[in-house]
Amino acid sequence: MEEIIIFSNKNNEKLVGILSSPINQSRLKQQGVILLNTGLNYRIAWHRLNVKIARELSSVGYFVLRFDTHGIGDSEGQLPETSVVNLHVAIETGLFTQDCSAAIDFFIHKTNIKDILLFGVCGGALTAMFTAVHDKRVKGIIHLAGPVTLSSKKDSTLEHPWQAENLFKMYLAKFFNLKAWIKFFSGKTEYKNLFSSCIKVCLTKVEHIKNSRIKLKSEIIEKKTIIDELLNINTQFIKAFTVFKKTAREIIFIFPERDPATWEFKKVFLNQYLKRDAKFTKHYEFYEILNGNHILSDDESQSELLKSVMNWLERKFS
Amino acid sequence: METPVYFRNNEERKLYGVLHIPETTRNNYGFIFCSPTFGEKTKTYRIFVNFARFLEKHGYCVLRFDYFGEGDSDGNFENADIESRVSDIISAIKFFTNRMQPIKVCLIGTRLGASLSILAANKNTHINALILWAPIMNLRAYFFDFLRGNLSNQLLVNRKIIFNREQLIEKIHGGQKINVDGWTISKQMWEQGETANINIAITLLKQNCLIANFIDYQSKSYGLVNTENLHQNINTFTYNPEFSFNDWKNYQPFPVNLFGKTHEWIQKNLN
């Protein structure tokens, strides 16, 4: 069953959402789930992903809330008037944290369920972390494709190492293709893209070799490393995660394989911050959806997402 | 006052909507927004929220709603098509006029929503006026272009295209549902798009109508609106888009030129 709900944030702005209630109340779960919107998309998320997730989770006994943060969707308020990149950075550094806290207050008041799981998609995953750091009512986080770097204008261009690597691999796959060589010698290849991607891939490999010799001296970041500067790492997120870790709460990181955010996550976060902390290993999981893209557009990826989430919930919280 | 609501379509399925009712005086025209579809809806959602609030401030009632299978309405995307969306527009008109009577109805349609508005106006006499932002005159061309998203994903996953557009269309005609950027195109949706003749349908309109031809969008194969055989009540203007339907690069939730031009026409023609 779905119900339209309206609640206020700290600035008295009305936030609009949909609460999905379990059809079968006899299978009611002890945790509730709050879905956090991706970046500038409103509460339904990419191709209604949040609607599908909410309906699926409520069918197995969860109360699920999806809502619009201020300035987005049907909610009141305005976002700062600035460039899209700056808006994304604002979200990635906590713009919607207070709205999330207000959503938790409302959710508990409405359902009487006190244990909250935050399910954050892309930018929403960062909102989840920033909220959880200060709010012990959050018992776990589902972090879906949340970037660990700050947005920049370079992201969807060949300046980004993942984009270059991807394009390079595509050209490499055509190495033994006669038609591709005919195109190359007849002037029909996109030479700029081809050579840019080759150069970028080589440069990235050289930088990686240099960087792999840098050792981090402590968990808390004191200064940016060369990797951080290369990829504009989100140090606020890292700091928040460092605090979150100490509370021994559960988190699952789910990333689609074919996504620059995944590439960044593995390069700068998984190996450097997750795998190095032996005490935390039992509280986190990393799950990669093979062949999935950033928005998990295909049916198989979505199916795998739901399966992995349900599985994790069952193991950690039942 | 803004109130999210649920109402029922002709098949008793639940549709999500938001009613905007001015607190003071009300004009005798009300507006129903017919939204674009696919990712265009999510990219431009806030623009329609802001325009609805703008109209409400100027004394107009507004209903925004989600078609069956879209937004927060019931159903799955692949179970809706052109005809079901047109039917939902007519259900929205019924709901709106019952709530707000007496009221004259103006549809504000954008992209596919504009094309659907034209088809709805051919079927329903309760539509007194239309505002069409970037109507898609050739639905087949629009869907054909949209298949690009499927090709891009094939490149990403397989590093090559395995099924080209023509092969994808064959699959659709054979009853297979094709995924494009997370949206499923069904055989019904495709075939209804192929047969819908928006160019003919628009010549049947006699109501007051404003058409905004979006530069860069109309010039594609979706077709410029041919004003030759249109009724004298139909006005057009060329609009240089302040925002994009397909990406966040030009995020502009309050396109002042579009709102201003449209409001100017409303004040002159709808009273």
Coordinates of C-alpha atoms in Angstrom, one line a residue:
Chain A
M1 CA 0.0 0.0 0.0
E2 CA 1.3 3.5 -0.8
E3 CA 0.5 6.7 0.9
I4 CA 1.5 10.3 0.1
I5 CA 3.2 11.9 3.0
I6 CA 4.4 15.4 3.8
F7 CA 6.7 16.5 6.6
S8 CA 8.9 19.5 7.3
N9 CA 12.6 19.9 7.5
K10 CA 14.5 22.2 9.9
N11 CA 13.8 25.2 7.7
N12 CA 10.1 24.5 7.8
E13 CA 10.1 23.6 4.2
K14 CA 7.5 20.9 3.3
L15 CA 9.1 17.7 1.9
V16 CA 6.9 15.3 -0.1
G17 CA 7.3 11.6 -0.3
I18 CA 5.6 8.2 -0.6
L19 CA 5.5 5.7 2.2
S20 CA 5.2 2.1 1.1
S21 CA 3.7 -0.2 3.7
P22 CA 4.0 -3.9 3.8
I23 CA 0.9 -5.6 2.4
N24 CA 1.2 -8.5 4.9
Q25 CA 1.7 -7.0 8.3
S26 CA 2.3 -10.4 9.9
R27 CA 5.7 -10.4 8.1
L28 CA 6.7 -7.0 9.3
K29 CA 10.4 -6.4 9.6
Q30 CA 12.0 -4.6 12.5
Q31 CA 13.9 -2.1 10.4
G32 CA 12.6 0.5 8.1
V33 CA 14.2 1.7 4.9
I34 CA 14.6 5.2 3.6
L35 CA 15.6 5.7 0.0
L36 CA 17.7 8.8 -0.8
N37 CA 17.5 10.5 -4.2
T38 CA 20.3 10.5 -6.6
G39 CA 21.8 13.9 -7.1
L40 CA 19.3 16.2 -8.9
N41 CA 16.8 13.4 -9.8
Y42 CA 13.6 13.4 -7.8
R43 CA 12.5 10.6 -5.5
I44 CA 11.7 8.1 -8.2
A45 CA 15.4 8.0 -9.3
W46 CA 16.7 6.8 -12.7
H47 CA 14.0 4.9 -14.7
R48 CA 11.8 4.7 -11.5
L49 CA 14.5 2.5 -9.8
N50 CA 13.4 3.8 -6.3
V51 CA 9.8 2.9 -7.0
K52 CA 10.7 -0.6 -8.0
I53 CA 13.0 -1.0 -4.9
A54 CA 10.3 0.4 -2.6
R55 CA 7.6 -1.9 -4.0
E56 CA 9.9 -4.9 -3.8
L57 CA 11.0 -4.3 -0.2
S58 CA 7.5 -3.6 1.0
S59 CA 6.3 -6.8 -0.5
V60 CA 8.6 -8.7 1.9
G61 CA 7.7 -6.8 5.0
Y62 CA 9.6 -3.4 5.1
F63 CA 8.2 0.0 5.5
V64 CA 9.9 2.1 2.8
L65 CA 10.0 5.9 2.5
R66 CA 11.1 7.7 -0.7
F67 CA 11.0 11.5 -0.6
D68 CA 12.2 14.6 -2.3
T69 CA 14.8 16.7 -0.6
H70 CA 14.4 20.4 -0.6
G71 CA 14.5 22.1 -3.9
I72 CA 13.9 18.8 -5.7
G73 CA 10.7 17.2 -7.1
D74 CA 7.5 18.2 -5.3
S75 CA 9.2 19.6 -2.2
E76 CA 9.5 23.2 -1.2
G77 CA 12.7 25.2 -1.0
Q78 CA 15.3 26.1 -3.6
L79 CA 18.7 24.9 -4.5
P80 CA 21.6 27.4 -4.6
E81 CA 21.8 29.2 -7.9
T82 CA 25.1 27.8 -9.2
S83 CA 26.5 25.5 -11.9
V84 CA 25.5 21.9 -12.0
V85 CA 29.0 20.7 -11.1
N86 CA 28.8 22.9 -8.0
L87 CA 25.4 21.6 -7.1
H88 CA 26.7 18.0 -7.3
V89 CA 29.6 18.9 -5.1
A90 CA 27.2 20.5 -2.6
I91 CA 25.2 17.2 -2.5
E92 CA 28.4 15.2 -2.2
T93 CA 29.5 17.2 0.8
G94 CA 26.2 17.0 2.7
L95 CA 23.7 19.5 1.3
F96 CA 20.8 17.1 2.1
T97 CA 21.9 15.7 5.4
Q98 CA 19.4 17.7 7.4
D99 CA 16.6 16.7 5.2
C100 CA 17.5 13.0 5.7
S101 CA 17.5 13.5 9.5
A102 CA 14.0 15.1 9.2
A103 CA 12.9 12.1 7.2
I104 CA 14.1 9.7 9.9
D105 CA 12.2 11.7 12.6
F106 CA 9.1 11.6 10.5
F107 CA 9.5 7.9 9.7
I108 CA 9.9 6.8 13.3
H109 CA 6.9 9.0 14.4
K110 CA 4.7 7.5 11.6
T111 CA 5.7 3.8 11.8
N112 CA 7.1 3.4 15.3
I113 CA 10.0 1.5 13.8
K114 CA 13.1 2.8 15.4
D115 CA 15.9 1.0 13.5
I116 CA 16.6 2.7 10.2
L117 CA 18.5 1.6 7.1
L118 CA 19.5 4.2 4.7
F119 CA 19.5 3.2 1.0
G120 CA 21.4 5.8 -0.9
V121 CA 21.8 5.8 -4.7
C122 CA 24.7 7.8 -6.2
G123 CA 24.7 11.2 -4.4
G124 CA 22.2 9.7 -1.9
A125 CA 24.8 7.3 -0.7
L126 CA 26.9 10.2 0.5
T127 CA 23.9 11.8 2.1
A128 CA 23.4 8.4 3.9
M129 CA 26.9 8.4 5.3
F130 CA 26.9 12.0 6.5
T131 CA 23.6 11.4 8.2
A132 CA 24.6 8.1 9.8
V133 CA 27.7 9.6 11.4
H134 CA 25.6 11.8 13.6
D135 CA 22.5 9.7 13.9
K136 CA 22.7 6.4 15.8
R137 CA 19.2 5.5 14.8
V138 CA 20.7 4.5 11.4
K139 CA 21.7 0.8 11.9
G140 CA 23.0 0.2 8.4
I141 CA 23.7 1.7 5.0
I142 CA 23.2 0.4 1.5
H143 CA 25.6 2.4 -0.6
L144 CA 24.8 2.1 -4.3
A145 CA 27.2 3.6 -6.8
G146 CA 28.0 6.6 -4.6
P147 CA 31.1 8.4 -5.9
V148 CA 34.0 8.8 -3.5
T149 CA 35.4 11.7 -5.6
L150 CA 34.0 15.1 -6.0
S151 CA 32.3 16.0 -9.3
S152 CA 34.3 18.0 -11.8
K153 CA 33.9 19.1 -15.4
K154 CA 36.3 16.4 -16.4
D155 CA 34.0 13.6 -15.4
S156 CA 32.4 12.6 -18.7
T157 CA 35.3 13.6 -20.9
L158 CA 38.4 11.8 -21.9
E159 CA 40.2 13.7 -19.1
H160 CA 38.8 11.0 -16.8
P161 CA 41.1 7.9 -16.7
W162 CA 38.1 5.5 -16.8
Q163 CA 36.5 7.1 -19.9
A164 CA 39.9 7.0 -21.6
E165 CA 40.5 3.4 -20.6
N166 CA 37.1 2.3 -21.8
L167 CA 37.5 3.9 -25.1
F168 CA 41.0 2.5 -25.5
K169 CA 39.7 -1.0 -24.8
M170 CA 37.1 -0.5 -27.4
Y171 CA 39.7 0.3 -30.0
L172 CA 41.9 -2.5 -28.8
A173 CA 39.0 -4.9 -29.3
K174 CA 39.1 -3.9 -33.0
F175 CA 42.8 -4.6 -33.4
F176 CA 42.2 -7.7 -35.5
N177 CA 39.2 -6.3 -37.3
L178 CA 40.0 -5.6 -41.0
K179 CA 37.1 -3.1 -41.4
A180 CA 38.5 -1.0 -38.5
W181 CA 41.9 -0.8 -40.2
I182 CA 40.4 0.2 -43.5
K183 CA 38.6 3.0 -41.6
F184 CA 41.8 4.0 -39.9
F185 CA 43.8 4.3 -43.2
S186 CA 40.9 5.9 -45.1
G187 CA 40.5 8.8 -42.6
K188 CA 37.3 7.7 -41.1
T189 CA 38.5 6.9 -37.6
E190 CA 38.0 9.5 -34.8
Y191 CA 41.8 10.0 -34.5
K192 CA 41.5 12.6 -31.7
N193 CA 39.6 10.2 -29.5
L194 CA 41.9 7.3 -30.4
F195 CA 45.2 9.1 -29.6
S196 CA 43.8 11.0 -26.6
S197 CA 42.6 7.7 -25.0
C198 CA 46.0 6.0 -25.7
I199 CA 48.0 8.9 -24.2
K200 CA 45.7 9.2 -21.2
V201 CA 45.9 5.5 -20.4
C202 CA 49.7 5.6 -20.6
L203 CA 49.9 8.6 -18.4
T204 CA 47.6 7.0 -15.8
K205 CA 49.7 3.9 -15.7
V206 CA 52.9 6.0 -15.1
E207 CA 51.2 7.9 -12.3
H208 CA 49.8 4.8 -10.8
I209 CA 53.3 3.3 -10.5
K210 CA 54.6 6.5 -8.8
N211 CA 51.6 6.5 -6.4
S212 CA 51.9 2.9 -5.4
R213 CA 55.1 3.8 -3.6
I214 CA 53.3 6.3 -1.3
K215 CA 52.4 4.9 2.1
L216 CA 49.6 6.4 4.1
K217 CA 50.8 7.0 7.7
S218 CA 47.6 7.3 9.5
E219 CA 43.9 6.7 8.9
I220 CA 43.0 10.3 9.2
I221 CA 43.9 12.4 6.2
E222 CA 46.4 15.0 7.0
K223 CA 47.2 16.0 3.5
K224 CA 46.1 15.0 0.0
T225 CA 48.2 12.5 -1.7
I226 CA 48.9 12.5 -5.4
I227 CA 46.0 10.0 -6.0
D228 CA 43.7 12.4 -4.1
E229 CA 44.6 15.2 -6.4
L230 CA 44.5 13.1 -9.5
L231 CA 40.9 12.1 -8.8
N232 CA 39.7 14.9 -6.5
I233 CA 38.9 12.5 -3.7
N234 CA 36.0 13.5 -1.4
T235 CA 37.9 13.9 1.9
Q236 CA 34.7 14.8 3.8
F237 CA 33.3 11.5 2.9
I238 CA 36.5 9.7 3.9
K239 CA 36.4 11.5 7.3
A240 CA 32.8 10.6 7.8
F241 CA 33.4 7.0 7.0
T242 CA 36.4 6.9 9.4
V243 CA 34.0 8.0 12.2
F244 CA 31.2 5.6 11.0
K245 CA 33.7 2.7 11.0
K246 CA 34.3 3.1 14.8
T247 CA 30.6 2.5 15.5
A248 CA 30.7 -1.0 14.0
R249 CA 27.5 -0.5 12.0
E250 CA 26.8 -2.5 8.9
I251 CA 27.4 -1.2 5.3
I252 CA 27.2 -2.8 1.9
F253 CA 28.8 -1.1 -1.0
I254 CA 27.2 -2.1 -4.3
F255 CA 28.8 -0.9 -7.5
P256 CA 28.1 -1.6 -11.2
E257 CA 31.1 -2.9 -13.0
R258 CA 30.9 -0.5 -16.0
D259 CA 31.0 2.7 -14.1
P260 CA 33.7 5.3 -13.5
A261 CA 32.6 5.6 -9.9
T262 CA 33.4 1.9 -9.5
W263 CA 36.8 2.3 -11.0
E264 CA 37.5 5.2 -8.6
F265 CA 36.1 3.3 -5.6
K266 CA 38.4 0.4 -6.2
K267 CA 41.4 2.5 -6.9
V268 CA 41.3 4.9 -4.0
F269 CA 38.9 3.6 -1.4
L270 CA 38.5 -0.2 -1.4
N271 CA 42.2 -1.0 -1.1
Q272 CA 43.3 2.0 0.9
Y273 CA 40.5 2.4 3.5
L274 CA 38.4 -0.8 3.6
K275 CA 40.8 -3.7 3.1
R276 CA 43.4 -2.2 5.4
D277 CA 41.2 -2.2 8.5
A278 CA 41.1 -5.7 9.8
K279 CA 38.7 -4.8 12.6
F280 CA 36.1 -3.5 10.2
T281 CA 36.1 -6.2 7.6
K282 CA 33.2 -8.1 9.2
H283 CA 31.0 -5.0 9.0
Y284 CA 31.3 -4.2 5.4
E285 CA 30.7 -6.0 2.1
F286 CA 31.5 -5.0 -1.4
Y287 CA 29.4 -6.3 -4.2
E288 CA 30.0 -5.7 -7.9
I289 CA 27.2 -6.1 -10.4
L290 CA 28.8 -7.5 -13.5
N291 CA 28.2 -5.6 -16.8
G292 CA 26.0 -3.1 -14.9
N293 CA 26.2 0.6 -15.9
H294 CA 26.0 3.6 -13.6
I295 CA 22.2 3.8 -13.7
L296 CA 21.7 0.0 -13.7
S297 CA 19.5 0.3 -16.8
D298 CA 19.2 -3.3 -17.8
D299 CA 16.8 -5.8 -16.2
E300 CA 19.6 -8.2 -15.2
S301 CA 21.5 -5.6 -13.2
Q302 CA 18.3 -4.5 -11.4
S303 CA 17.5 -8.1 -10.6
E304 CA 21.0 -8.6 -9.2
L305 CA 20.8 -5.4 -7.2
L306 CA 17.5 -6.5 -5.5
K307 CA 18.9 -10.0 -4.9
S308 CA 22.1 -8.7 -3.3
V309 CA 20.2 -6.3 -1.1
M310 CA 17.6 -8.8 0.1
N311 CA 20.4 -11.3 0.8
W312 CA 22.4 -8.8 2.8
L313 CA 19.3 -7.7 4.8
E314 CA 18.4 -11.3 5.5
R315 CA 21.9 -12.1 6.8
K316 CA 22.5 -9.0 8.8
F317 CA 19.2 -8.0 10.2
S318 CA 16.8 -10.9 10.5
Chain B
M1 CA -2.3 25.6 -1.9
E2 CA -0.6 22.6 -3.3
T3 CA -1.9 19.1 -2.5
P4 CA -0.6 15.8 -3.7
V5 CA -3.4 13.4 -4.6
Y6 CA -4.3 10.0 -5.9
F7 CA -7.1 9.6 -8.4
R8 CA -8.4 6.7 -10.6
N9 CA -8.1 6.3 -14.4
N10 CA -10.7 4.7 -16.6
E11 CA -9.4 1.3 -15.6
E12 CA -9.6 2.1 -11.9
R13 CA -5.8 2.2 -11.6
K14 CA -4.3 4.7 -9.2
L15 CA -2.6 7.8 -10.7
Y16 CA -0.5 10.2 -8.7
G17 CA -1.1 13.9 -9.1
V18 CA -0.6 17.3 -7.5
L19 CA -3.4 19.9 -7.4
H20 CA -2.5 23.6 -7.2
I21 CA -5.4 25.8 -6.1
P22 CA -4.9 29.5 -5.7
E23 CA -5.7 30.9 -2.2
T24 CA -7.4 34.0 -3.5
T25 CA -9.2 34.6 -6.8
R26 CA -9.4 31.9 -9.4
N27 CA -9.3 32.4 -13.2
N28 CA -11.9 30.5 -15.2
Y29 CA -9.1 28.5 -17.0
G30 CA -7.3 25.6 -15.3
F31 CA -4.2 23.8 -16.6
I32 CA -3.4 20.1 -16.8
F33 CA 0.2 19.3 -17.4
C34 CA 1.0 16.3 -19.8
S35 CA 4.5 15.4 -19.1
P36 CA 7.3 14.1 -21.3
T37 CA 8.4 10.5 -20.9
F38 CA 11.5 8.4 -20.4
G39 CA 14.4 10.2 -18.8
E40 CA 13.0 13.6 -20.1
K41 CA 10.4 13.4 -17.4
T42 CA 12.9 13.2 -14.5
K43 CA 15.3 15.8 -16.1
T44 CA 12.5 18.4 -16.4
Y45 CA 10.2 17.5 -13.5
R46 CA 11.2 20.6 -11.4
I47 CA 10.5 22.9 -14.4
F48 CA 6.9 21.8 -14.4
V49 CA 6.6 22.1 -10.6
N50 CA 7.9 25.7 -10.8
F51 CA 5.6 26.6 -13.7
A52 CA 2.6 25.1 -11.9
R53 CA 3.5 27.2 -8.8
F54 CA 4.0 30.3 -11.1
L55 CA 0.5 29.8 -12.6
E56 CA -1.0 29.2 -9.1
K57 CA 0.5 32.5 -7.9
H58 CA -1.2 34.2 -10.9
G59 CA -4.6 32.7 -10.0
Y60 CA -4.8 29.6 -12.0
C61 CA -5.7 26.0 -10.9
V62 CA -3.3 23.3 -12.1
L63 CA -3.2 19.6 -12.1
R64 CA 0.1 17.8 -12.7
F65 CA 0.0 14.0 -12.9
D66 CA 1.9 10.8 -13.7
Y67 CA 0.6 8.5 -16.4
F68 CA 0.0 4.8 -15.5
G69 CA 3.3 3.1 -15.4
E70 CA 5.2 6.3 -14.7
G71 CA 6.3 8.3 -11.7
D72 CA 4.5 7.3 -8.6
S73 CA 1.4 6.0 -10.3
D74 CA 0.5 2.3 -10.3
G75 CA 1.8 -0.1 -12.9
N76 CA 4.9 -0.9 -14.8
F77 CA 6.2 1.3 -17.7
E78 CA 6.1 -1.6 -20.2
N79 CA 2.4 -2.1 -19.6
A80 CA 1.5 1.5 -20.8
D81 CA 1.5 2.8 -24.3
I82 CA 0.3 5.8 -26.4
E83 CA -3.4 4.9 -26.1
S84 CA -3.3 4.3 -22.4
R85 CA -1.6 7.7 -21.9
V86 CA -4.2 9.5 -23.9
S87 CA -6.8 7.8 -21.9
D88 CA -5.1 8.9 -18.7
I89 CA -5.2 12.5 -19.9
I90 CA -8.9 12.2 -20.4
S91 CA -9.2 10.7 -16.9
A92 CA -7.2 13.6 -15.5
I93 CA -9.6 16.0 -17.2
K94 CA -12.6 14.3 -15.6
F95 CA -11.0 14.3 -12.2
F96 CA -10.0 18.0 -12.5
T97 CA -13.3 19.3 -13.8
N98 CA -15.2 17.4 -11.2
R99 CA -13.0 18.9 -8.4
M100 CA -12.8 22.5 -9.8
Q101 CA -16.1 23.0 -11.6
P102 CA -16.9 25.1 -13.4
I103 CA -13.6 25.4 -15.2
K104 CA -12.3 25.5 -18.7
V105 CA -9.4 23.2 -19.4
C106 CA -6.1 24.0 -21.1
L107 CA -3.6 21.1 -21.6
I108 CA 0.1 22.0 -21.3
G109 CA 2.0 19.2 -23.0
T110 CA 5.7 18.8 -23.4
R111 CA 7.5 16.6 -26.0
L112 CA 5.6 13.3 -26.1
G113 CA 3.1 14.9 -23.7
A114 CA 2.4 17.6 -26.3
S115 CA 1.8 14.9 -29.0
L116 CA -0.5 13.1 -26.6
S117 CA -2.3 16.3 -25.8
I118 CA -3.0 16.8 -29.5
L119 CA -4.4 13.2 -29.8
A120 CA -6.5 13.8 -26.6
A121 CA -7.9 17.0 -28.0
N122 CA -9.1 15.1 -31.1
K123 CA -11.0 12.7 -28.8
N124 CA -12.4 15.0 -26.1
T125 CA -14.5 18.1 -26.3
H126 CA -13.7 19.3 -22.8
I127 CA -10.3 20.7 -23.9
N128 CA -10.7 24.4 -24.5
A129 CA -7.1 25.2 -25.2
L130 CA -3.6 23.7 -25.6
I131 CA -0.1 24.8 -25.0
L132 CA 2.5 22.6 -26.7
W133 CA 6.1 22.8 -25.8
A134 CA 8.4 21.0 -28.4
P135 CA 5.7 18.6 -29.7
I136 CA 7.0 15.5 -31.4
M137 CA 5.4 15.4 -34.8
N138 CA 7.0 12.1 -35.8
L139 CA 6.8 9.5 -33.0
R140 CA 8.5 6.7 -35.0
A141 CA 11.5 9.0 -35.6
Y142 CA 11.6 9.9 -31.9
F143 CA 11.5 6.2 -30.8
F144 CA 14.1 5.4 -33.4
D145 CA 16.4 8.0 -32.1
F146 CA 15.8 6.9 -28.6
L147 CA 17.1 3.4 -29.4
R148 CA 20.6 5.0 -29.3
G149 CA 20.6 4.4 -25.6
N150 CA 20.5 0.7 -26.2
L151 CA 23.3 0.8 -28.7
S152 CA 25.5 2.8 -26.2
N153 CA 24.9 0.2 -23.5
Q154 CA 25.9 -2.6 -26.0
L155 CA 29.1 -0.7 -26.7
L156 CA 29.8 -0.3 -23.0
V157 CA 29.2 -4.0 -22.1
N158 CA 30.3 -5.8 -25.3
R159 CA 32.7 -3.1 -26.7
K160 CA 30.7 -3.5 -30.0
I161 CA 27.2 -3.3 -31.3
I162 CA 25.6 -6.7 -31.6
F163 CA 22.1 -5.6 -32.6
N164 CA 21.7 -2.5 -34.6
R165 CA 18.6 -0.3 -34.7
E166 CA 16.9 -2.2 -37.5
Q167 CA 17.5 -5.5 -35.7
L168 CA 16.1 -4.0 -32.4
I169 CA 13.0 -2.9 -34.3
E170 CA 12.6 -6.4 -35.7
K171 CA 12.7 -7.8 -32.2
I172 CA 10.1 -5.2 -31.0
H173 CA 7.8 -6.2 -33.9
G174 CA 8.4 -9.8 -32.9
G175 CA 7.0 -9.1 -29.4
Q176 CA 10.3 -8.7 -27.5
K177 CA 10.6 -5.9 -25.1
I178 CA 13.7 -3.7 -25.6
N179 CA 15.4 -1.9 -22.8
V180 CA 16.7 1.6 -23.4
D181 CA 18.3 3.4 -20.4
G182 CA 16.1 1.4 -18.1
W183 CA 12.8 2.0 -19.9
T184 CA 11.2 -0.9 -21.7
I185 CA 9.7 -0.3 -25.2
S186 CA 6.9 -2.7 -25.9
K187 CA 5.5 -3.8 -29.3
Q188 CA 2.3 -1.9 -28.6
M189 CA 4.1 1.3 -27.7
W190 CA 6.2 1.1 -30.8
E191 CA 3.4 0.2 -33.2
Q192 CA 1.1 2.9 -31.9
G193 CA 3.9 5.4 -32.3
E194 CA 4.3 4.3 -35.9
T195 CA 0.7 4.7 -36.7
A196 CA -0.1 7.9 -34.8
N197 CA -0.2 10.7 -37.3
I198 CA 0.4 13.9 -35.3
N199 CA 0.7 16.0 -38.4
I200 CA -2.9 15.2 -39.4
A201 CA -4.1 15.3 -35.8
I202 CA -2.8 18.8 -35.3
T203 CA -4.7 20.1 -38.3
L204 CA -8.0 19.0 -36.7
L205 CA -7.4 21.4 -33.7
K206 CA -9.8 24.4 -33.6
Q207 CA -9.1 25.4 -30.0
N208 CA -6.8 28.3 -29.0
C209 CA -3.4 26.8 -29.1
L210 CA 0.2 28.0 -28.5
I211 CA 3.1 26.0 -29.9
A212 CA 6.7 26.6 -28.8
N213 CA 9.1 25.3 -31.5
F214 CA 12.3 24.5 -29.6
I215 CA 15.4 25.2 -31.7
D216 CA 17.7 22.1 -31.8
Y217 CA 14.8 19.8 -30.9
Q218 CA 12.3 20.6 -33.6
S219 CA 15.0 20.7 -36.3
K220 CA 15.7 17.0 -35.9
S221 CA 13.6 14.4 -37.6
Y222 CA 10.8 14.7 -35.1
G223 CA 9.6 17.4 -37.4
L224 CA 9.0 21.1 -37.4
V225 CA 5.4 22.0 -36.8
N226 CA 4.1 22.9 -40.2
T227 CA 1.9 25.9 -39.7
E228 CA 0.4 25.9 -43.2
N229 CA -2.8 23.9 -42.6
L230 CA -3.3 25.0 -39.1
H231 CA -6.4 26.8 -37.8
Q232 CA -6.1 30.6 -37.3
N233 CA -6.5 30.1 -33.5
I234 CA -3.0 28.4 -33.4
N235 CA 0.0 30.6 -32.6
T236 CA 3.6 29.5 -32.8
F237 CA 6.8 31.0 -31.6
T238 CA 10.4 29.9 -31.9
Y239 CA 12.2 29.3 -28.6
N240 CA 15.9 29.0 -27.9
P241 CA 15.9 26.4 -25.0
E242 CA 17.3 27.5 -21.7
F243 CA 17.5 23.9 -20.6
S244 CA 18.1 20.4 -21.9
F245 CA 15.7 17.5 -22.0
N246 CA 18.5 14.9 -22.0
D247 CA 21.2 15.8 -19.5
W248 CA 21.9 18.0 -16.5
K249 CA 24.5 20.3 -18.3
N250 CA 22.1 23.2 -18.6
Y251 CA 20.1 22.7 -15.4
Q252 CA 17.7 25.5 -15.3
P253 CA 14.6 24.8 -13.2
F254 CA 13.1 28.2 -13.9
P255 CA 13.4 29.0 -17.6
V256 CA 12.2 32.6 -17.5
N257 CA 11.9 33.2 -21.2
L258 CA 9.6 30.1 -21.7
F259 CA 7.5 30.9 -18.7
G260 CA 7.2 34.6 -19.7
K261 CA 6.3 34.0 -23.3
T262 CA 3.7 31.3 -22.4
H263 CA 2.2 33.4 -19.6
E264 CA 1.9 36.4 -22.0
W265 CA -0.1 34.3 -24.4
I266 CA -2.3 32.9 -21.6
Q267 CA -3.2 36.4 -20.4
K268 CA -4.1 37.6 -23.9
N269 CA -6.0 34.5 -25.1
L270 CA -7.4 32.6 -22.2
N271 CA -10.0 34.6 -20.2

